[in-house]
CSV table of C-alpha atoms in Angstrom, one decimal:
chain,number,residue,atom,x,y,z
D,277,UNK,CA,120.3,-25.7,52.9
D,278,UNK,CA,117.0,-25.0,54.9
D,279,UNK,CA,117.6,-25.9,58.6
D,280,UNK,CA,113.9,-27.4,58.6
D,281,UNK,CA,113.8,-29.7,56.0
D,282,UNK,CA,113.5,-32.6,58.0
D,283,UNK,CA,110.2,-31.4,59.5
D,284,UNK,CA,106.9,-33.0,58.5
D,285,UNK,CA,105.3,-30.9,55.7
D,286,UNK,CA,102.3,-30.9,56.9
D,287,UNK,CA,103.7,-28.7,59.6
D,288,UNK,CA,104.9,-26.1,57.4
D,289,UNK,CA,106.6,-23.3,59.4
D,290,UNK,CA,107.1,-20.8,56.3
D,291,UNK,CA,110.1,-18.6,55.7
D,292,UNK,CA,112.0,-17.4,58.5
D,293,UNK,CA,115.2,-15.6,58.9
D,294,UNK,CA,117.5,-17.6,60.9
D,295,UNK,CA,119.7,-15.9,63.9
D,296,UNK,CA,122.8,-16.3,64.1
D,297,UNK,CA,123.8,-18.7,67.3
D,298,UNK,CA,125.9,-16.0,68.8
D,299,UNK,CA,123.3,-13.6,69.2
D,300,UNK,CA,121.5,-15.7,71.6
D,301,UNK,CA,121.9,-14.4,74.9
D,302,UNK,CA,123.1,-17.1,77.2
D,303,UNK,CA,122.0,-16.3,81.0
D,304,UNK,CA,124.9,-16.1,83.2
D,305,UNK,CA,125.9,-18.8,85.9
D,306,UNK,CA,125.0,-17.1,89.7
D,307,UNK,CA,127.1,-17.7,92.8
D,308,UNK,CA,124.0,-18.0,94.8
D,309,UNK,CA,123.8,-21.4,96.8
D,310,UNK,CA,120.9,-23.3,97.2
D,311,UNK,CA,119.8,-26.9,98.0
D,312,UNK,CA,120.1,-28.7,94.9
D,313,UNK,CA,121.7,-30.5,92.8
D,314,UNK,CA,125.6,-30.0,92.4
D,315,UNK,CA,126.6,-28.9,89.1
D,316,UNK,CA,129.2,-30.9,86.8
D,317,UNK,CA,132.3,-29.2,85.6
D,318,UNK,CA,130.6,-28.5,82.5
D,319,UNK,CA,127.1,-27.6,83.5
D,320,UNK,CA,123.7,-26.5,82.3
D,321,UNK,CA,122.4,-25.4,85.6
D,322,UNK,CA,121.2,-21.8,86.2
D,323,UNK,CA,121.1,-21.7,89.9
D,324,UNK,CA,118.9,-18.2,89.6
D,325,UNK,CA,116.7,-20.2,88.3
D,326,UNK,CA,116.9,-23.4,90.6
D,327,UNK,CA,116.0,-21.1,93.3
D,328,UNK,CA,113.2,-19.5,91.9
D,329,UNK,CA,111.5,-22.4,91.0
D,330,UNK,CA,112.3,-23.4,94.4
D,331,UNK,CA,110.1,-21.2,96.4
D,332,UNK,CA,106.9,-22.5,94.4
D,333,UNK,CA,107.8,-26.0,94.1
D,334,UNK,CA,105.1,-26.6,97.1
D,335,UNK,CA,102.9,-25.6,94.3
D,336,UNK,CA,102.9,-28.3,91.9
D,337,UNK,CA,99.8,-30.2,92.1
D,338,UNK,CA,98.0,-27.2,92.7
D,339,UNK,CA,95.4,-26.8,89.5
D,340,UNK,CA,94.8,-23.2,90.4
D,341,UNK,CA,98.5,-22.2,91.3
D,342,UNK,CA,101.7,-20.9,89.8
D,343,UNK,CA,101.9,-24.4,87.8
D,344,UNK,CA,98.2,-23.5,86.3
D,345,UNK,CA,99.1,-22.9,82.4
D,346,UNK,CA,100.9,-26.3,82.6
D,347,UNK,CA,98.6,-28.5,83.9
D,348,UNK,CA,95.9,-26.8,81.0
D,349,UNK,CA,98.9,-27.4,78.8
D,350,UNK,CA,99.3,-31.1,79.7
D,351,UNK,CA,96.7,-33.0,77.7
D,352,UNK,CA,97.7,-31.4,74.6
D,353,UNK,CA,101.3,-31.9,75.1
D,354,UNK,CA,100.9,-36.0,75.7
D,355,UNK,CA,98.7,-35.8,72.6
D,356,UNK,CA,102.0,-35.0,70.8
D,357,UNK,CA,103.8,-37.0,73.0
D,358,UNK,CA,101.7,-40.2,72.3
D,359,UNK,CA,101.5,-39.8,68.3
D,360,UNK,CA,104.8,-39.1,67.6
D,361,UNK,CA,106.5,-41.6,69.9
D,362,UNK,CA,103.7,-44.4,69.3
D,363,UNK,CA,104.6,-43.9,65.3
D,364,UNK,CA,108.4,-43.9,66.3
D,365,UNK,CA,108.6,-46.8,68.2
D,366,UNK,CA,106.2,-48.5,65.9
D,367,UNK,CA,103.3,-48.9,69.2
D,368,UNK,CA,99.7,-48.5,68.9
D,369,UNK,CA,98.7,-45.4,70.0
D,370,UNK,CA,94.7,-46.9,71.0
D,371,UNK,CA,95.9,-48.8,73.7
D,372,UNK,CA,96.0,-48.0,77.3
D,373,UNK,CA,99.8,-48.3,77.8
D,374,UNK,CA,101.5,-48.0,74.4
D,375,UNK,CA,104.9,-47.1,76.2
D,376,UNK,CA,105.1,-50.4,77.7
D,377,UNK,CA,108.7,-52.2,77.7
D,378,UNK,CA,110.5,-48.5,77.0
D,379,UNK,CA,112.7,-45.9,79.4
D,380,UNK,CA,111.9,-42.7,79.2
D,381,UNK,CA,113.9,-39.6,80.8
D,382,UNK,CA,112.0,-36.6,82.1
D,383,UNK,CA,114.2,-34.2,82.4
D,384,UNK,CA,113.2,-30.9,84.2
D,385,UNK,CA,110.3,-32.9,85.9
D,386,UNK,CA,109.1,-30.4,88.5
D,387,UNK,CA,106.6,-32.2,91.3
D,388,UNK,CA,106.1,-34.9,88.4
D,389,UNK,CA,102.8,-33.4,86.4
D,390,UNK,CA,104.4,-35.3,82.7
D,391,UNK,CA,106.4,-38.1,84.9
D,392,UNK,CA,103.4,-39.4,86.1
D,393,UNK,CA,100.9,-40.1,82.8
D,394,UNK,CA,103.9,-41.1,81.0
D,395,UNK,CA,104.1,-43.8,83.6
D,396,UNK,CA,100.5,-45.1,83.4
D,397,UNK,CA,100.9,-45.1,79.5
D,398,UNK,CA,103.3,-47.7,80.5
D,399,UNK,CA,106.7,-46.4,80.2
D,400,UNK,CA,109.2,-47.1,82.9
D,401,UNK,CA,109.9,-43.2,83.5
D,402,UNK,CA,113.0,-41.6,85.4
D,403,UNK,CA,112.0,-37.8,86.7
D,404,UNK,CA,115.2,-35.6,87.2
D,405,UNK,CA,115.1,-32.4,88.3
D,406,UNK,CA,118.2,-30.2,90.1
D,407,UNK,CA,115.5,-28.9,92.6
D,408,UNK,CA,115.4,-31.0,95.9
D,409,UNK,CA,111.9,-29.9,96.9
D,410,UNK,CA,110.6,-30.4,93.4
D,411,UNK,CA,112.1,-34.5,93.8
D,412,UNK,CA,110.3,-34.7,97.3
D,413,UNK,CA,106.7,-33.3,95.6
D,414,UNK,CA,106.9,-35.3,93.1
D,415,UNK,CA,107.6,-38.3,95.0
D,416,UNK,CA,104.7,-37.6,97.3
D,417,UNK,CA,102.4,-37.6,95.1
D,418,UNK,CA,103.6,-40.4,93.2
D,419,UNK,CA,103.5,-42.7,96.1
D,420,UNK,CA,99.5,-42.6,96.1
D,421,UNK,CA,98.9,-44.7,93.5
D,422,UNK,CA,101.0,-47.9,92.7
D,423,UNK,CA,101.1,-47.7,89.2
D,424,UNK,CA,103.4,-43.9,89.8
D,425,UNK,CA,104.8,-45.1,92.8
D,426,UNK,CA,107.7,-47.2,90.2
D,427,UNK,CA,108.4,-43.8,89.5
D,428,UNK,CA,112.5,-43.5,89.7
D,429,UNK,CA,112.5,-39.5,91.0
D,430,UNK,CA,116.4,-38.4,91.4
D,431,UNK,CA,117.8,-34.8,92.5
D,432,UNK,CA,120.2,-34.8,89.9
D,433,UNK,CA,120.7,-33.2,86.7
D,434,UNK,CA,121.1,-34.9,82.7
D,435,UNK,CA,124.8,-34.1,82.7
D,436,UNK,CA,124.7,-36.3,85.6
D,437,UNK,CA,123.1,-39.0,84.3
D,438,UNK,CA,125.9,-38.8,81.1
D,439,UNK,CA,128.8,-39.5,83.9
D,440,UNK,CA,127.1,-42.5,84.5
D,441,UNK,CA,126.6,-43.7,81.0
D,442,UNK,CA,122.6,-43.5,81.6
D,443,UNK,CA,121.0,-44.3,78.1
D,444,UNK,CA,116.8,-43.9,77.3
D,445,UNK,CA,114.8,-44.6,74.4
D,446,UNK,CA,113.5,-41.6,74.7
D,447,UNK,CA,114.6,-38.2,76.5
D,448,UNK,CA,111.6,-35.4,77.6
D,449,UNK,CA,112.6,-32.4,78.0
D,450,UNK,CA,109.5,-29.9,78.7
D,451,UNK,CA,109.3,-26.2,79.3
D,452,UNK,CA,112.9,-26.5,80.4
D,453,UNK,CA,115.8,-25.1,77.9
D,454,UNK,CA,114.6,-21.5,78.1
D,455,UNK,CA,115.2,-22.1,82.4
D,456,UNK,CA,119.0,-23.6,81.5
D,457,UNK,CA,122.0,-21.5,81.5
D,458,UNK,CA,124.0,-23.5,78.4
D,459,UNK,CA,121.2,-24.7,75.7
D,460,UNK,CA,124.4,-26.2,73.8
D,461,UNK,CA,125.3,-28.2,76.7
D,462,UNK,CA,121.7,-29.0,77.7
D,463,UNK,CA,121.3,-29.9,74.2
D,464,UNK,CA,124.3,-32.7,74.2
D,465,UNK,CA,123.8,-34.0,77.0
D,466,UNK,CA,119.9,-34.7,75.6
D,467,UNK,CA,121.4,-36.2,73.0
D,468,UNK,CA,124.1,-38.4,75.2
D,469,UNK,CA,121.2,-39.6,77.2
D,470,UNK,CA,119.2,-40.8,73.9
D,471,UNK,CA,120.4,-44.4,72.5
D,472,UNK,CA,121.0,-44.2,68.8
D,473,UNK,CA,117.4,-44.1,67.1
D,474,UNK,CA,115.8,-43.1,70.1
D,475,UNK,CA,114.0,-40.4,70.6
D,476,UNK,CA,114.0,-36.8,72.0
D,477,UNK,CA,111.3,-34.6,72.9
D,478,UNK,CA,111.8,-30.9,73.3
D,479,UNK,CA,108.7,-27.8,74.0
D,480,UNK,CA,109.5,-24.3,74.8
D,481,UNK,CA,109.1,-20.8,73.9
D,482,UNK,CA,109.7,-19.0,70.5
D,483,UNK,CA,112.1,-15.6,70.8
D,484,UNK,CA,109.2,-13.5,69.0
D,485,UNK,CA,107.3,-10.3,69.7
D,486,UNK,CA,104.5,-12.1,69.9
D,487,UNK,CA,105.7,-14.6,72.4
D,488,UNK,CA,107.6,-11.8,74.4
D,489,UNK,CA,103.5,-9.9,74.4
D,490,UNK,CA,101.7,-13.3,75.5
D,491,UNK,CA,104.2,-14.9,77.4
D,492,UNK,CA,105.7,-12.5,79.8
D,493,UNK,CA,103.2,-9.2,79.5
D,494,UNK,CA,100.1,-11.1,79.1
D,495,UNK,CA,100.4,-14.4,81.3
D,496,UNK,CA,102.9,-13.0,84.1
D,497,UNK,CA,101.7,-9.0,84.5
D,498,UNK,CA,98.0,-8.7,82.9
D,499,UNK,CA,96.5,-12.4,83.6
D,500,UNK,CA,98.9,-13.1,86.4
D,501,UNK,CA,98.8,-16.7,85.4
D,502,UNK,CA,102.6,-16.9,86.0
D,503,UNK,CA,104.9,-15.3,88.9
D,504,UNK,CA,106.4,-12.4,87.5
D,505,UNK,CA,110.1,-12.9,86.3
D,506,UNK,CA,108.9,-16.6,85.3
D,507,UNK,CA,110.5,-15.6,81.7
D,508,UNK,CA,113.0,-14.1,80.7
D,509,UNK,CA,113.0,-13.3,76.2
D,510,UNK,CA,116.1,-13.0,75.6
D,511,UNK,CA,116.5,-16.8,77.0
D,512,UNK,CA,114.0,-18.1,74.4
D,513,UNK,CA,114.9,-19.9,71.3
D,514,UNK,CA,113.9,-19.5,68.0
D,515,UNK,CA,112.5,-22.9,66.2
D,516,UNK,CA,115.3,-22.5,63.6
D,517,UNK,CA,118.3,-22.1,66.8
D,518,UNK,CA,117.1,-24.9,68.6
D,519,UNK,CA,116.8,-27.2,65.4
D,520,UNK,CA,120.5,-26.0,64.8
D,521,UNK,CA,121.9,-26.7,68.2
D,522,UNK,CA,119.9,-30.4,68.0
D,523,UNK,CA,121.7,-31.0,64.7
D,524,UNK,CA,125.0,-30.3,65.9
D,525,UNK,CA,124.4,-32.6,68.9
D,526,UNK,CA,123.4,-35.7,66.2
D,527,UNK,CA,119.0,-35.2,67.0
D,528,UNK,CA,117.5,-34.8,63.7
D,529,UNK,CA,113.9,-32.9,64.3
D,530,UNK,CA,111.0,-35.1,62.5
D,531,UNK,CA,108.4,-32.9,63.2
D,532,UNK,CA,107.2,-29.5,65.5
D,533,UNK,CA,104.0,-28.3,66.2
D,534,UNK,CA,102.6,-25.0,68.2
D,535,UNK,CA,100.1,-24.7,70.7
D,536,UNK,CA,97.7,-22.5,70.8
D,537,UNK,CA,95.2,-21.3,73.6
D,538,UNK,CA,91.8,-20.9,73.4
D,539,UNK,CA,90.5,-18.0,75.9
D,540,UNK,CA,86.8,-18.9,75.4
D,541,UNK,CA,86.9,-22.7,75.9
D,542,UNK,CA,90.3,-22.0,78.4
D,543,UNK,CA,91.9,-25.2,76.5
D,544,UNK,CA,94.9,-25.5,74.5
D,545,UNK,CA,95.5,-27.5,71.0
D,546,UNK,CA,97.9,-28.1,68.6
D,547,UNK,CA,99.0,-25.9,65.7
D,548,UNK,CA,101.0,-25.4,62.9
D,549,UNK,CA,101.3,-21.8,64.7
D,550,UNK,CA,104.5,-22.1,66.4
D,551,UNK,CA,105.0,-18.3,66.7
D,552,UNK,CA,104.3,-18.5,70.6
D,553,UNK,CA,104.4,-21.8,72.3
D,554,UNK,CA,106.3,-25.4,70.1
D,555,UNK,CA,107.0,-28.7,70.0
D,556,UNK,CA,109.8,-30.7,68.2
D,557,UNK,CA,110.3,-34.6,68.5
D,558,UNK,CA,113.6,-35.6,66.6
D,559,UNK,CA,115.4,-39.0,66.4
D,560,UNK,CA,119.1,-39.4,67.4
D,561,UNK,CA,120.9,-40.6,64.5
D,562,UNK,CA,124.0,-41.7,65.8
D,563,UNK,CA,125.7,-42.6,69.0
C-alpha cells in the first residue's frame, strides 16, 4: 500500500522508490559539552549540532546573516501554516488572529523568527529550543512588543516536555529533524506532545541530488548564504521516510507541499516540487 495516500491529490508527488528506514544514516551522539539543554535518557539531541548553532545564535534577527534563507523562507512557510491549520481547526484564515484560544509548540525555535507571528496570529505559543543563547535571543526580542512578550521561551527540549505530560493542539517543528540525532525519537515525542486530533507540522530537506547540489554546494559553498557544514545529506529525509516514521508514531500526513525559490524576484513559494525543500502537516489519530 502507497505510503502517501493520505496526501492531498492536488499535491501529487508521483512515483518514488521508497528507502528502506535502515539505510538512513543516523548522526552519532558527541561527548562534547556545551550549555544547553540536558538530554533525557532517551534523547534526540545532537550536541554537534547544539554547539554549532550556538556560535551564530547572536545572529538571529539579523535579515542579512547566517539566518538569511529563513527569514526569506518565513512568509511562505506561515502561508502553509495558516491554511492548513485554519481548515484543521475549522478557523477563518481572513482574520487577524485565527489561532486565537489554541497552544501551539515550536519546537527547534532558534531566536523565535516562527514563535513570534504565530503568536500575533493569536496562538498562545511555547518556543523550545536545547540552545541557551538561542532562549535568551529569542526572548529579547520578544519582550519589545507586548503582544510576543506572552511568549513562554524554555531551554528545554520536546522529550522534555513528554516527562511532564505537556499536550498542544498543535506541534511545529521547522527546519529541525535533519539537525536531530534520532528522527524516530524526535518523531514520537512530536507525536506525544500533539493531543489526539491535533495537529503536527513538520519542513525540512529531501535526501536527493538535487537537494544535496542546492542545498549544501549551492547555498553553503557558491552563494554562501549558509555557514559551511550547516548540512549534512546523509541526515536528510526522504518525503516517503519521514511519512513512514510519522505513521509509526500515530501522525497521519494530510498534505506536503515544496518550496521553491525564485533567484530573480529572491522570494520563495509553494510547490508541488518537493524534490528540494517540503512541508507536511498531519493529524494525530490517536493518543
Amino acid at each position: 500500500m502507497a505510503l502517501l495516500t493520505r496526501i492531498r491529490t492536488r499535491i501529487p508527488l508521483g512515483p518514488t522508490r521508497i528507502c528502506p528506514l535502515r539505510l538512513i544514516q543516523w548522526r552519532p551522539y558527541s561527548n562534547h559539552q556545551s550549555t544547553s539543554a540536558p538530554a533525557s535518557s532517551i534523547s534526540s539531541l545532537n550536541q554537534t549540532e547544539l554547539v554549532k548553532f550556538s556560535a551564530i545564535a547572536d545572529s538571529w534577527w539579523d535579515a542579512d546573516g547566517p539566518f538569511r534563507p529563513l527569514h526569506i523562507m518565513n512568509p511562505t512557510r506561515l502561508a502553509f501554516i495558516r491554511s492548513t491549520l485554519c481548515r484543521h481547526f475549522g478557523k477563518d484564515p481572513n482574520t487577524a488572529r485565527p489561532f486565537e484560544g489554541l497552544k501551539f509548540v515550536d519546537v527547534g525555535c532558534g531566536g523565535g523568527i516562527l514563535s513570534e507571528p504565530l503568536a500575533r496570529m493569536g496562538a498562545t505559543v511555547t518556543g523550545v529550543d536545547a540552545v541557551d543563547k538561542n532562549i535568551t535571543i529569542a526572548r529579547l526580542h520578544a519582550d519589545l512588543d507586548p503582544v510576543t512578550a506572552s511568549i513562554e521561551y524554555r531551554c528545554t527540549t520536546a522529550e522534555k516536555l513528554v516527562e511532564e505530560r505537556k499536550e498542544f493542539d498543535a506541534v511545529l517543528a521547522l527546519e529541525v529533524i535533519e539537525h536531530v540525532a534520532n528522527p524516530t525519537e524526535f518523531c514520537k515525542s512530536l507525536s506525544e506532545l500533539t493531543v489526539t486530533q491535533g495537529a503536527t507540522v513538520i519542513s525540512t530537506i529531501n535526501r536527493s541530488m538535487r537537494a544535496y547540489a542546492m542545498a549544501i554546494v549551492a547555498a553553503e559553498y557558491l552563494l554562501q548564504w549558509l555557514p559551511k557544514g550547516t548540512h549534512d545529506w546523509s541526515s536528510f529525509l526522504t518525503p516517503e521516510e519521514l511519512v513512514l516514521i510519522l505513521q509509526r508514531s500515530s501522525v497521519s500526513i494530510q498534505e506536503m507541499a515544496g518550496f521553491v525559490y525564485n533567484p530573480l524576484s529572491g522570494s520563495w513559494s509553494l510547490s508541488d516540487d518537493i524534490g528540494v525543500n517540503f512541508i507536511a502537516y498531519g493529524t494525530k489519530t490517536y493518543g
